[in-house]
mmCIF file of C-alpha atoms in Angstrom:
data_model
loop_
_atom_site.group_PDB
_atom_site.id
_atom_site.type_symbol
_atom_site.label_atom_id
_atom_site.label_comp_id
_atom_site.label_asym_id
_atom_site.label_seq_id
_atom_site.Cartn_x
_atom_site.Cartn_y
_atom_site.Cartn_z
ATOM 1 C CA MET J 1 56.250 5.205 -21.021
ATOM 2 C CA SER J 2 59.023 6.937 -23.141
ATOM 3 C CA ASN J 3 58.961 10.096 -21.201
ATOM 4 C CA VAL J 4 59.985 8.072 -18.185
ATOM 5 C CA VAL J 5 63.445 7.496 -19.599
ATOM 6 C CA ALA J 6 63.911 11.096 -21.248
ATOM 7 C CA SER J 7 67.362 12.227 -21.030
ATOM 8 C CA GLN J 8 66.670 14.885 -18.441
ATOM 9 C CA ASN J 9 64.644 12.521 -16.152
ATOM 10 C CA LEU J 10 67.400 10.131 -16.245
ATOM 11 C CA ASP J 11 69.921 12.721 -15.367
ATOM 12 C CA ASN J 12 67.922 14.048 -12.392
ATOM 13 C CA ALA J 13 67.664 10.579 -11.113
ATOM 14 C CA PHE J 14 71.209 9.925 -11.586
ATOM 15 C CA GLN J 15 72.203 13.139 -9.721
ATOM 16 C CA ALA J 16 69.829 12.110 -6.839
ATOM 17 C CA VAL J 17 71.735 8.676 -6.495
ATOM 18 C CA TYR J 18 75.023 10.344 -6.722
ATOM 19 C CA LYS J 19 74.264 12.758 -3.950
ATOM 20 C CA ASN J 20 73.306 10.137 -1.759
ATOM 21 C CA ARG J 21 76.481 8.016 -2.464
ATOM 22 C CA LYS J 22 79.194 10.419 -3.198
ATOM 23 C CA HIS J 23 80.531 9.854 0.417
ATOM 24 C CA TYR J 24 80.818 6.106 -0.273
ATOM 25 C CA HIS J 25 84.329 4.287 -0.609
ATOM 26 C CA HIS J 26 86.343 4.880 -3.753
ATOM 27 C CA ASN J 27 85.798 1.193 -4.771
ATOM 28 C CA ASN J 28 82.071 1.619 -4.676
ATOM 29 C CA ASP J 29 80.159 1.054 -7.935
ATOM 30 C CA ILE J 30 78.826 4.602 -7.811
ATOM 31 C CA TRP J 31 82.153 5.978 -9.147
ATOM 32 C CA HIS J 32 82.166 3.393 -12.139
ATOM 33 C CA LEU J 33 78.498 4.502 -13.005
ATOM 34 C CA SER J 34 79.635 8.148 -12.750
ATOM 35 C CA SER J 35 82.573 7.709 -15.125
ATOM 36 C CA LYS J 36 80.478 5.816 -17.603
ATOM 37 C CA TRP J 37 77.136 7.530 -17.121
ATOM 38 C CA THR J 38 76.687 8.596 -20.844
ATOM 39 C CA THR J 39 77.021 4.932 -21.941
ATOM 40 C CA HIS J 40 74.872 3.574 -19.047
ATOM 41 C CA LYS J 41 72.126 6.111 -19.807
ATOM 42 C CA LYS J 42 71.854 5.041 -23.418
ATOM 43 C CA GLN J 43 71.718 1.368 -22.365
ATOM 44 C CA ILE J 44 69.076 2.093 -19.762
ATOM 45 C CA GLN J 45 66.994 3.946 -22.339
ATOM 46 C CA THR J 46 67.229 1.193 -25.009
ATOM 47 C CA LYS J 47 66.598 -1.720 -22.409
ATOM 48 C CA PHE J 48 63.806 0.061 -20.767
ATOM 49 C CA LEU J 49 61.981 0.875 -24.183
ATOM 50 C CA ASN J 50 62.183 -2.721 -25.485
ATOM 51 C CA GLY J 51 61.234 -4.228 -21.995
ATOM 52 C CA SER J 52 64.538 -5.930 -21.253
ATOM 53 C CA TYR J 53 65.904 -3.535 -18.591
ATOM 54 C CA ASN J 54 65.106 -6.101 -15.683
ATOM 55 C CA ARG J 55 66.344 -9.232 -17.548
ATOM 56 C CA ASP J 56 69.894 -9.256 -17.670
ATOM 57 C CA SER J 57 71.023 -8.669 -13.931
ATOM 58 C CA VAL J 58 71.538 -12.162 -12.351
ATOM 59 C CA ASN J 59 71.023 -12.668 -8.633
ATOM 60 C CA VAL J 60 71.347 -15.685 -6.566
ATOM 61 C CA LYS J 61 68.887 -16.051 -3.540
ATOM 62 C CA GLN J 62 68.177 -18.751 -1.013
ATOM 63 C CA ILE J 63 64.586 -19.951 -1.471
ATOM 64 C CA ASN J 64 63.216 -22.740 0.895
ATOM 65 C CA GLY J 65 66.932 -23.713 1.545
ATOM 66 C CA GLU J 66 68.031 -23.889 -2.057
ATOM 67 C CA TYR J 67 70.125 -21.332 -4.063
ATOM 68 C CA LYS J 68 68.398 -20.203 -7.099
ATOM 69 C CA ILE J 69 69.458 -17.894 -9.943
ATOM 70 C CA ILE J 70 66.928 -14.834 -10.335
ATOM 71 C CA THR J 71 67.031 -13.413 -13.689
ATOM 72 C CA GLN J 72 63.964 -11.137 -13.707
ATOM 73 C CA GLU J 73 64.892 -8.313 -11.381
ATOM 74 C CA ILE J 74 67.873 -6.144 -10.332
ATOM 75 C CA SER J 75 70.287 -7.742 -7.900
ATOM 76 C CA THR J 76 70.025 -6.366 -4.352
ATOM 77 C CA GLY J 77 72.506 -3.645 -3.507
ATOM 78 C CA CYS J 78 72.908 -2.985 -7.224
ATOM 79 C CA ILE J 79 73.498 0.747 -8.081
ATOM 80 C CA PHE J 80 70.733 0.538 -10.679
ATOM 81 C CA SER J 81 68.246 -0.468 -8.025
ATOM 82 C CA PRO J 82 67.705 3.174 -6.492
ATOM 83 C CA LEU J 83 68.513 4.676 -9.919
ATOM 84 C CA MET J 84 65.536 2.748 -11.449
ATOM 85 C CA GLY J 85 63.359 3.525 -8.630
ATOM 86 C CA ALA J 86 64.101 7.322 -8.974
ATOM 87 C CA ILE J 87 63.312 7.161 -12.576
ATOM 88 C CA VAL J 88 60.391 4.786 -12.937
ATOM 89 C CA LEU J 89 58.340 6.043 -9.834
ATOM 90 C CA ARG J 90 58.223 9.559 -11.141
ATOM 91 C CA SER J 91 54.934 8.747 -12.576
ATOM 92 C CA LEU J 92 53.428 7.820 -9.277
ATOM 93 C CA ASP J 93 54.815 11.081 -7.836
ATOM 94 C CA ASN J 94 53.068 12.940 -10.601
ATOM 95 C CA LYS J 95 49.722 11.330 -10.213
ATOM 96 C CA ILE J 96 49.675 11.704 -6.411
ATOM 97 C CA SER J 97 50.970 15.348 -6.542
ATOM 98 C CA GLU J 98 47.849 16.353 -8.601
ATOM 99 C CA LYS J 99 45.633 15.445 -5.419
ATOM 100 C CA ASN J 100 45.112 17.418 -2.308
ATOM 101 C CA ASN J 101 43.676 15.091 0.081
ATOM 102 C CA VAL J 102 46.652 12.967 0.752
ATOM 103 C CA SER J 103 50.391 13.415 2.328
ATOM 104 C CA TYR J 104 53.062 11.703 0.417
ATOM 105 C CA ILE J 105 56.828 11.273 0.884
ATOM 106 C CA ARG J 106 59.080 9.075 -1.276
ATOM 107 C CA ASP J 107 62.809 8.462 -0.969
ATOM 108 C CA ARG J 108 63.780 6.258 -4.085
ATOM 109 C CA ASP J 109 61.694 3.134 -3.852
ATOM 110 C CA ASP J 110 60.589 3.748 -0.241
ATOM 111 C CA TRP J 111 57.582 5.956 0.385
ATOM 112 C CA VAL J 112 54.820 6.727 3.001
ATOM 113 C CA MET J 113 51.370 7.941 2.171
ATOM 114 C CA TRP J 114 48.844 9.020 4.793
ATOM 115 C CA THR J 115 45.117 10.208 4.712
ATOM 116 C CA GLN J 116 42.354 11.130 6.865
ATOM 117 C CA THR J 117 39.763 8.386 6.280
ATOM 118 C CA LYS J 118 39.909 4.823 5.079
ATOM 119 C CA VAL J 119 37.846 5.578 2.070
ATOM 120 C CA VAL J 120 40.389 7.870 0.653
ATOM 121 C CA LEU J 121 43.149 5.474 1.671
ATOM 122 C CA ARG J 122 41.482 2.787 -0.390
ATOM 123 C CA LYS J 123 41.265 4.993 -3.201
ATOM 124 C CA TYR J 124 45.026 5.583 -3.279
ATOM 125 C CA ILE J 125 46.017 1.941 -2.483
ATOM 126 C CA LYS J 126 44.117 1.245 -5.827
ATOM 127 C CA LEU J 127 46.007 3.957 -7.458
ATOM 128 C CA MET J 128 49.246 2.795 -6.218
ATOM 129 C CA HIS J 129 48.470 -0.906 -7.416
ATOM 130 C CA THR J 130 47.355 0.311 -10.929
ATOM 131 C CA THR J 131 50.333 2.509 -11.425
ATOM 132 C CA LEU J 132 52.918 -0.262 -10.210
ATOM 133 C CA LYS J 133 51.216 -2.803 -12.687
ATOM 134 C CA GLU J 134 51.470 -0.403 -15.419
ATOM 135 C CA LEU J 135 55.132 -0.176 -14.776
ATOM 136 C CA LYS J 136 55.556 -3.872 -14.294
ATOM 137 C CA PHE J 137 56.321 -3.449 -10.692
ATOM 138 C CA LYS J 138 54.704 -4.993 -7.704
ATOM 139 C CA PHE J 139 54.700 -4.450 -3.904
ATOM 140 C CA ALA J 140 57.195 -6.055 -1.539
ATOM 141 C CA LEU J 141 54.410 -7.353 0.885
ATOM 142 C CA ASP J 142 56.868 -8.135 3.537
ATOM 143 C CA LYS J 143 58.129 -4.315 3.592
ATOM 144 C CA THR J 144 54.684 -3.036 3.268
ATOM 145 C CA TYR J 145 52.448 -1.614 5.940
ATOM 146 C CA ILE J 146 48.793 -0.665 5.587
ATOM 147 C CA GLY J 147 47.066 0.623 8.809
ATOM 148 C CA LYS J 148 46.899 3.166 11.459
ATOM 149 C CA ILE J 149 49.771 5.540 12.079
ATOM 150 C CA SER J 150 49.217 5.078 15.843
ATOM 151 C CA GLN J 151 50.212 1.410 15.625
ATOM 152 C CA GLY J 152 53.577 2.733 14.430
ATOM 153 C CA PHE J 153 55.544 1.976 10.975
ATOM 154 C CA ASP J 154 59.099 1.887 9.626
ATOM 155 C CA PHE J 155 60.510 4.290 7.174
ATOM 156 C CA LEU J 156 64.221 4.713 6.149
ATOM 157 C CA GLY J 157 65.345 2.642 9.112
ATOM 158 C CA TYR J 158 63.503 4.643 11.689
ATOM 159 C CA ARG J 159 60.483 3.851 13.816
ATOM 160 C CA PHE J 160 57.532 6.471 13.707
ATOM 161 C CA ASN J 161 53.897 6.774 15.095
ATOM 162 C CA ILE J 162 51.288 9.524 15.677
ATOM 163 C CA LEU J 163 53.898 11.497 17.772
ATOM 164 C CA GLY J 164 56.585 11.430 15.107
ATOM 165 C CA LEU J 165 60.173 9.644 15.307
ATOM 166 C CA ILE J 166 60.452 7.258 18.163
ATOM 167 C CA CYS J 167 63.659 5.266 17.672
ATOM 168 C CA LEU J 168 65.578 3.129 15.414
ATOM 169 C CA ALA J 169 63.577 0.508 13.482
ATOM 170 C CA LYS J 170 63.910 -3.179 14.761
ATOM 171 C CA LYS J 171 65.210 -4.152 11.263
ATOM 172 C CA THR J 172 67.992 -1.624 11.438
ATOM 173 C CA MET J 173 69.264 -3.070 14.625
ATOM 174 C CA GLU J 174 68.993 -6.368 13.217
ATOM 175 C CA ASN J 175 70.945 -5.579 10.120
ATOM 176 C CA PHE J 176 73.761 -3.839 12.234
ATOM 177 C CA ILE J 177 74.084 -6.862 14.303
ATOM 178 C CA ASN J 178 74.087 -9.238 11.270
ATOM 179 C CA LYS J 179 76.787 -6.987 9.454
ATOM 180 C CA ALA J 180 79.060 -6.772 12.443
ATOM 181 C CA THR J 181 78.806 -10.484 13.037
ATOM 182 C CA MET J 182 79.666 -11.062 9.499
ATOM 183 C CA LEU J 183 82.630 -9.029 9.648
ATOM 184 C CA TYR J 184 83.947 -10.847 12.682
ATOM 185 C CA GLU J 185 83.319 -14.162 11.128
ATOM 186 C CA LEU J 186 85.234 -13.057 8.073
ATOM 187 C CA ASP J 187 88.433 -11.976 10.290
ATOM 188 C CA ALA J 188 87.887 -8.320 9.435
ATOM 189 C CA SER J 189 90.430 -6.057 11.170
ATOM 190 C CA ASP J 190 89.637 -4.197 14.530
ATOM 191 C CA HIS J 191 90.011 -1.160 12.414
ATOM 192 C CA ARG J 192 87.586 -2.262 9.943
ATOM 193 C CA ILE J 193 84.856 -3.248 12.580
ATOM 194 C CA CYS J 194 85.525 0.081 14.234
ATOM 195 C CA CYS J 195 84.972 2.156 11.069
ATOM 196 C CA TYR J 196 81.833 0.304 10.323
ATOM 197 C CA PHE J 197 80.551 1.025 13.897
ATOM 198 C CA ASN J 198 81.396 4.613 13.941
ATOM 199 C CA ASN J 199 79.957 5.272 10.477
ATOM 200 C CA TRP J 200 76.774 3.450 11.445
ATOM 201 C CA ARG J 201 76.621 5.344 14.705
ATOM 202 C CA LYS J 202 77.154 8.772 12.715
ATOM 203 C CA TRP J 203 74.229 7.836 10.351
ATOM 204 C CA THR J 204 71.782 7.081 13.233
ATOM 205 C CA ARG J 205 72.631 10.311 14.925
ATOM 206 C CA VAL J 206 71.707 12.354 11.787
ATOM 207 C CA VAL J 207 68.100 12.105 12.740
ATOM 208 C CA LEU J 208 68.089 10.766 16.472
#
């Protein structure tokens, strides 16, 4: 496991996250991480090796109508979430890249894998479960789809099927509506709401 947090692997993972977020607002946490990267890298290495890397971040979630403090995972939206995904899941990349009967694409902690037969698919599902268990991770079942491509699936905010890209995913539209509604309810300025809408529209047009 120590090779996962080797200095070069951490730097590569950080550069991947930085490239994805370098256009973010100047108050975004990517800039704090960038300025203190050397310090944070040492902390990540220490905490990962002693098994405490996912113990200190505190997250509050609503579970069955009650708010509870979650102490054994990284908070949603935290800069370390995609960073840890990029670092830890490299081992999964390496195992699958050694094979030639599967197609595989990963972006941070989201990935798509497809095969020609059910037999081969079951083999790789077992491999994924085994690898994630070794890394002390588990599938987010509500975000996982296992089935025929013809039935369609979501990836990175878009909907795909056997013909390729179809449209925006339903969840993407729901998130957009929820965020716009939240801004309105918080009395955000018209300018702020328009900026959000325009940025969201630019993002959707990158692929569509």
